[in-house]
GROMACS .gro file of C-alpha atoms in nm:
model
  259
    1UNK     CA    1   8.171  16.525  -3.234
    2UNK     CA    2   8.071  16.733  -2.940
    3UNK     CA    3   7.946  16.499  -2.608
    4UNK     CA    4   7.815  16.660  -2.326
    5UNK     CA    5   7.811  16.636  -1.968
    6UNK     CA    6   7.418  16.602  -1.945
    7UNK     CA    7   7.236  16.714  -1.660
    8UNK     CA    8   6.866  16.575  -1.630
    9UNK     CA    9   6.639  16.778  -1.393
   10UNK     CA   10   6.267  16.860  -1.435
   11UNK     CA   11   6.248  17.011  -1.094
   12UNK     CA   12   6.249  17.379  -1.021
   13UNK     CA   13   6.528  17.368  -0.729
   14UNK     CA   14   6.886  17.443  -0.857
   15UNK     CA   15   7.068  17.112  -0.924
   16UNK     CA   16   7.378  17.244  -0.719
   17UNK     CA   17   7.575  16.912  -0.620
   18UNK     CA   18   7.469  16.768  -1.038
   19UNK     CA   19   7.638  17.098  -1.161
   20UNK     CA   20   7.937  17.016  -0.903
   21UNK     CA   21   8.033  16.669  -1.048
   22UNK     CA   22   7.956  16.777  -1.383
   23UNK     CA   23   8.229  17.050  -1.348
   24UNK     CA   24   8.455  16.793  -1.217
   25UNK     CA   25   8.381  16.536  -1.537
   26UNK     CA   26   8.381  16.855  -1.769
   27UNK     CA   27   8.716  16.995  -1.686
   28UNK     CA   28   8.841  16.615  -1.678
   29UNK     CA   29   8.729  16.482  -1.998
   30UNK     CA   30   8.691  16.817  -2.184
   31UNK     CA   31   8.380  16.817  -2.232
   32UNK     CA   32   8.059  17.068  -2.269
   33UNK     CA   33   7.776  17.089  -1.919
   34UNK     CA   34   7.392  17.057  -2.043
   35UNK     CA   35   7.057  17.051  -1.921
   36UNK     CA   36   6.837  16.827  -2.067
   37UNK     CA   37   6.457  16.911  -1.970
   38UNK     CA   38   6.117  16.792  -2.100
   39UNK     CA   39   5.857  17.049  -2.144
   40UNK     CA   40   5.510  16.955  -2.188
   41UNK     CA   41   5.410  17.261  -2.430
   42UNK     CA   42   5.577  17.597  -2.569
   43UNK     CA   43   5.487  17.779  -2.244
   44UNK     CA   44   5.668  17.576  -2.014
   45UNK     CA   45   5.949  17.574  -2.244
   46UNK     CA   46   5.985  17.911  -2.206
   47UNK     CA   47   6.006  17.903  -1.850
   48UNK     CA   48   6.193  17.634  -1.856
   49UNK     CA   49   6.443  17.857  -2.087
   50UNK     CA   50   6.473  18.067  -1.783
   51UNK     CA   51   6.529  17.830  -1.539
   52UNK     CA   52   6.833  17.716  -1.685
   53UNK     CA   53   6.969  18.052  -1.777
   54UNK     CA   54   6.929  18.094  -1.413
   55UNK     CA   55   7.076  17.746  -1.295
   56UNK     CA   56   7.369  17.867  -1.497
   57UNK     CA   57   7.375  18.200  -1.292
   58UNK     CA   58   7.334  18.030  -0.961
   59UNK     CA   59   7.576  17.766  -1.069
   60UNK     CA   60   7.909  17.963  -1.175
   61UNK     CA   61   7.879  17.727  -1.481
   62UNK     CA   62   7.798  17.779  -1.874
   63UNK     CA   63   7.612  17.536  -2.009
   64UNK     CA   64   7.364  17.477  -2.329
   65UNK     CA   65   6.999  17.419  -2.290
   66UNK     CA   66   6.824  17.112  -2.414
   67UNK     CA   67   6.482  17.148  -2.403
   68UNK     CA   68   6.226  16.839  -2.558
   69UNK     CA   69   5.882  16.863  -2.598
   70UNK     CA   70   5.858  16.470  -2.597
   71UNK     CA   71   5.829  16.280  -2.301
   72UNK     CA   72   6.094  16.129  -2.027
   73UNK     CA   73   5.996  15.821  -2.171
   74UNK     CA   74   6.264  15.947  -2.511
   75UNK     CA   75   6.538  15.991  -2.258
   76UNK     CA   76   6.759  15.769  -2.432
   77UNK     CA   77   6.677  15.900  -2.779
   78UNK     CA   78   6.732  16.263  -2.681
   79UNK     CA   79   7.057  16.137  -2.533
   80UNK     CA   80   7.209  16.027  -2.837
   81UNK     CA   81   7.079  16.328  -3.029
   82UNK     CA   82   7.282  16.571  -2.808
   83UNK     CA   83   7.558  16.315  -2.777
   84UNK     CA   84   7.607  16.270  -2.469
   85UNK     CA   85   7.870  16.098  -2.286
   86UNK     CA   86   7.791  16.099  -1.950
   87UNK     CA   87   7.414  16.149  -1.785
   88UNK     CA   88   7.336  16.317  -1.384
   89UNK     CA   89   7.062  16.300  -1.209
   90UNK     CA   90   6.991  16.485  -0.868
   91UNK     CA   91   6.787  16.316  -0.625
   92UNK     CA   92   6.590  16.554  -0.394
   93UNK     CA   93   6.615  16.467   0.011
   94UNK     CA   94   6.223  16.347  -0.055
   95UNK     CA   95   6.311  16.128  -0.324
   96UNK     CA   96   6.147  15.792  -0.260
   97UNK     CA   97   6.201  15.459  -0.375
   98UNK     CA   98   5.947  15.504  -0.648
   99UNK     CA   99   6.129  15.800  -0.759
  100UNK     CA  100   6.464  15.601  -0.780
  101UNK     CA  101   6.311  15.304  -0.985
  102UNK     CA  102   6.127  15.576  -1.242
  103UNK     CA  103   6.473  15.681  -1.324
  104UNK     CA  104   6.655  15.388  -1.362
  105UNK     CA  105   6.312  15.226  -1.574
  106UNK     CA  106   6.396  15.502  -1.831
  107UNK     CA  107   6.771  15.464  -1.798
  108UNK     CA  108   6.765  15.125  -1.897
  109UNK     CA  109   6.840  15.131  -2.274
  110UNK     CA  110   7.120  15.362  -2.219
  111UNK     CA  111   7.502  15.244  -2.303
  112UNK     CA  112   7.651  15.580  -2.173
  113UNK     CA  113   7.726  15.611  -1.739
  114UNK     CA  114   7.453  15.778  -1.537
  115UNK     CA  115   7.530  15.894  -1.214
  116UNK     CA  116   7.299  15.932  -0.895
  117UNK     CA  117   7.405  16.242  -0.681
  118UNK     CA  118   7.185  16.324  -0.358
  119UNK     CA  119   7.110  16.717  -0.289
  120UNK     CA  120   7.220  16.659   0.091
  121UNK     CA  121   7.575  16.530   0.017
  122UNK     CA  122   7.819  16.772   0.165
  123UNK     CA  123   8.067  16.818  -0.121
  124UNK     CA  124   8.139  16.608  -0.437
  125UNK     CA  125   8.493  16.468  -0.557
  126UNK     CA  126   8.659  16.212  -0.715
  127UNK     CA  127   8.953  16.179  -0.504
  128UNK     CA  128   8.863  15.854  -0.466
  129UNK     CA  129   8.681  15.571  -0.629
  130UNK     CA  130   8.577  15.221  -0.543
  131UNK     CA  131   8.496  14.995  -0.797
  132UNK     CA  132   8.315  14.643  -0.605
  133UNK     CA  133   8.381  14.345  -0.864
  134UNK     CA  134   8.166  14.038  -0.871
  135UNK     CA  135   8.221  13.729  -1.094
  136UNK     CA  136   7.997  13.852  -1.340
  137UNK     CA  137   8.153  13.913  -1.739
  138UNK     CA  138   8.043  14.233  -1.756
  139UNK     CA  139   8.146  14.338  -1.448
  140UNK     CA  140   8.483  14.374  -1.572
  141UNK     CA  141   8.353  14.650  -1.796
  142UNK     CA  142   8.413  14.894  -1.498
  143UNK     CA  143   8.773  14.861  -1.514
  144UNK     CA  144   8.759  15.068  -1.886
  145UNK     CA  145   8.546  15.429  -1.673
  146UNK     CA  146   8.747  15.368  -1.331
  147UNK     CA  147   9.038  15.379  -1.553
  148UNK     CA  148   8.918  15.712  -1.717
  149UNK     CA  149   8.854  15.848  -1.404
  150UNK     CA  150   9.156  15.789  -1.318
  151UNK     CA  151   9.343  15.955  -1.600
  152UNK     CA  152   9.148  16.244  -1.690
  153UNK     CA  153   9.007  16.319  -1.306
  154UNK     CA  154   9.369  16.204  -1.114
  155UNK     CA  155   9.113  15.960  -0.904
  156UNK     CA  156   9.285  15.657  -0.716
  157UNK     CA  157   9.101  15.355  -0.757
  158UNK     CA  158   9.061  15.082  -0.525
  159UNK     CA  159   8.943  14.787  -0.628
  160UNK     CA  160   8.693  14.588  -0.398
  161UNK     CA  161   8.683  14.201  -0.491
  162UNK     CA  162   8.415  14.005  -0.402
  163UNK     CA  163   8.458  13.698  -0.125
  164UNK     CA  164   8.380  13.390  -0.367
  165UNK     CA  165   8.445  13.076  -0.330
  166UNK     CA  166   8.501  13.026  -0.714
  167UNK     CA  167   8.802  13.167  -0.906
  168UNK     CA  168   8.555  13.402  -1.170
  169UNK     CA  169   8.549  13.739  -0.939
  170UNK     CA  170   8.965  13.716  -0.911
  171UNK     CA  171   8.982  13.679  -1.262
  172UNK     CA  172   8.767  13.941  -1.326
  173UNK     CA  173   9.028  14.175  -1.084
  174UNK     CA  174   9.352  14.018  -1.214
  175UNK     CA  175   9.229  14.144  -1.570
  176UNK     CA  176   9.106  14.509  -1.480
  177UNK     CA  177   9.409  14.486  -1.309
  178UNK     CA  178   9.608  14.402  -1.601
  179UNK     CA  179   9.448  14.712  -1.806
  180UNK     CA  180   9.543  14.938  -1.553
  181UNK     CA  181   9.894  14.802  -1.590
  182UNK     CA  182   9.903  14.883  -1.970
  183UNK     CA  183   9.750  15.212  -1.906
  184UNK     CA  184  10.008  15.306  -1.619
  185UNK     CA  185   9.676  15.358  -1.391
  186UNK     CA  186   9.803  15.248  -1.020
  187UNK     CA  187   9.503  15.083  -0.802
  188UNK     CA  188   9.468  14.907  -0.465
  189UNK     CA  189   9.309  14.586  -0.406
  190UNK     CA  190   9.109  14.511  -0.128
  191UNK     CA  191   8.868  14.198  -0.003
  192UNK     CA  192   8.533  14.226   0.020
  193UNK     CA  193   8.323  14.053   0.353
  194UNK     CA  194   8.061  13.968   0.129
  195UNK     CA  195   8.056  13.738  -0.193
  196UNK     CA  196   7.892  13.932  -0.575
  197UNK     CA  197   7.571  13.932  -0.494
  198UNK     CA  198   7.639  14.148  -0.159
  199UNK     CA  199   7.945  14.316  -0.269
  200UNK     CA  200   7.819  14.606  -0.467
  201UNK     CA  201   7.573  14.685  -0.111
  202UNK     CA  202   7.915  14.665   0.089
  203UNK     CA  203   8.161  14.860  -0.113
  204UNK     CA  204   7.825  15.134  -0.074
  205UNK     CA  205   7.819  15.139   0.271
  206UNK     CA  206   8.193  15.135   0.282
  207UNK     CA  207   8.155  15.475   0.068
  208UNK     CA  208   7.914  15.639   0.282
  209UNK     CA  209   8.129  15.592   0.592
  210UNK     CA  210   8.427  15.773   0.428
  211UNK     CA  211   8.604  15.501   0.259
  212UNK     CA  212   8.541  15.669  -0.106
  213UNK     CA  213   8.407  16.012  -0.252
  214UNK     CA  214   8.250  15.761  -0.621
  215UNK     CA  215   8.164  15.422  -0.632
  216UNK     CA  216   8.055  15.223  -0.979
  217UNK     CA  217   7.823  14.935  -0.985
  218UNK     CA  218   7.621  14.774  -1.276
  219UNK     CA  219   7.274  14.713  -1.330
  220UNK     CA  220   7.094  14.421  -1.298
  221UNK     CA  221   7.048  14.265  -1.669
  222UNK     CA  222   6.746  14.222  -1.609
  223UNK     CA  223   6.424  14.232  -1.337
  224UNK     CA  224   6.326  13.938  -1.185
  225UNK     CA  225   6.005  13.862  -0.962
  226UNK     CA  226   6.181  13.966  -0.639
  227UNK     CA  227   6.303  14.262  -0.822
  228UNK     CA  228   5.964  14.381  -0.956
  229UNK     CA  229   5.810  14.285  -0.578
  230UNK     CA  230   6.129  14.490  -0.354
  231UNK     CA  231   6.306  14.615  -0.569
  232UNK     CA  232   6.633  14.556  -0.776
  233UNK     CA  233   7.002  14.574  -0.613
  234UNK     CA  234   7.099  14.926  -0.746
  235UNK     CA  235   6.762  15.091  -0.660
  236UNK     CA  236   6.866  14.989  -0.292
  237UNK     CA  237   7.220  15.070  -0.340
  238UNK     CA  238   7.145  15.465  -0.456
  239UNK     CA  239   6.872  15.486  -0.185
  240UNK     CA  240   7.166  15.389   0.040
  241UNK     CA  241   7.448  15.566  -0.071
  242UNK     CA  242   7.577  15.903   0.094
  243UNK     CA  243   7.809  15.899  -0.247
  244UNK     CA  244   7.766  15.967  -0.570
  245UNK     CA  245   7.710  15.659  -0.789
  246UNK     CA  246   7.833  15.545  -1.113
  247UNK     CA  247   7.563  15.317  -1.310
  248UNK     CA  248   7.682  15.096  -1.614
  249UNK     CA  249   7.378  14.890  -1.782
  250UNK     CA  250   7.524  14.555  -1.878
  251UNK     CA  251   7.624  14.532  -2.266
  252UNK     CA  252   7.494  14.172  -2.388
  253UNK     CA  253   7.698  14.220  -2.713
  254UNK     CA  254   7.981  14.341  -2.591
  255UNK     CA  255   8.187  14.169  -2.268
  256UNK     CA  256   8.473  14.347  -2.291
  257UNK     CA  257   8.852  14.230  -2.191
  258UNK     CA  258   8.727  13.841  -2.213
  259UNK     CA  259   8.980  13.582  -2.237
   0.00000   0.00000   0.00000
């Protein structure tokens, strides 16, 4: 089974900071850089063609091309045919609100991590990573990818526990914690100023002012009224971030290391 790094871009700029972190994640996890492009007939896929034989030029990177003449609206089944494991998207410095919420519309259905990188970030590592955790189940599910970033990208992870007044969001720490422990993955615990609903926003700002290079946050399971009206929590989170972010859709059938 070969995965793929997979970057996304229908744009004609070079995707320079995308092709950054998906070196980083390639010579990590061992794993093959893509592009993944939609073309909307056989001429444009021919100049598409180019473009990413150029990308790989401009790049200092080899990668395979994945061009589909289907729309962005098969982005998750043209994931799983290429099998990816990981999915990056560039946002442009005019990338709008709208923009953000297109993307994360189509990456809904996928069960693979998508990361947000912004063209004007200065550099890209994974040095260090900050992983917010909320009393949510499935928020626990970020322990499993901080923990692979840690061992396959030598990232220290810090993890950022919400300020609740209920027991759920410790929990949820003492048993990422307790993973880490089994995998010999160190990590430092800090408190949050704000309770789960805040605490993804926080550990985002605490990012962009140099307190970590990654941070990973889950999706909202699913869009309310206020969300549909303004907008969910992780569209305002990327928007925000000077950091590249790590997305994980919530799994309904699987909440993993529950009591």
């Amino acid at each position: 089974m070969r995965d793929y790094i997979t970057i996304y871009s229908d744009s004609n700029h070079l995707p320079q900071k995308a092709i950054q972190l998906a070196k980083i994640l390639s010579e990590g996890f061992q794993k093959e850089i893509c592009f993944l492009s939609f073309a909307a007939n056989t001429t444009e896929e021919l100049q598409i063609k180019e473009r990413h034989q150029l990308w790989m030029q401009e790049g200092d990177c080899t990668a395979q091309s994945f061009i589909r003449t289907a729309g962005i609206s098969t982005l998750h089944e043209s994931l799983t045919k290429i099998e990816a494991a990981f999915l990056i998207i560039e946002l442009s410095s005019k990338a709008s609100s709208k923009d953000i919420q297109h993307h994360l519309n189509n990456c809904k259905p996928l069960r693979i991590p998508y990361f947000f990188v912004k063209a004007e970030i200065t550099s890209v590592t994974f040095y260090r990573v900050l992983v917010p955790v909320g009393f949510l189940t499935e928020e626990k599910e970020k322990g499993i990818f901080a923990s692979k970033l840690a061992r396959f990208c030598n990232s220290s992870i810090t993890l950022l526990k919400a300020k609740d007044y209920g027991s759920k969001a410790k929990r949820s720490v003492n048993q990422i914690q307790s993973l880490f422990e089994k995998l010999g993955v160190p990590c430092e615990i800090k408190q949050a100023h704000k309770d789960s609903f805040k605490v993804q926003l926080e550990a985002s700002l605490r990012a962009s002012n140099g307190d970590a290079d990654v941070i990973i946050i889950t999706s909202s399971r699913e869009y309310g009224l206020d969300d549909m009206f303004f907008g969910p929590p992780e569209r305002k989170i990327i928007k925000a971030s000077a950091v590249p972010v790590m997305v994980l859709n919530p799994r309904p059938d699987l909440y993993v290391l529950c009591d």
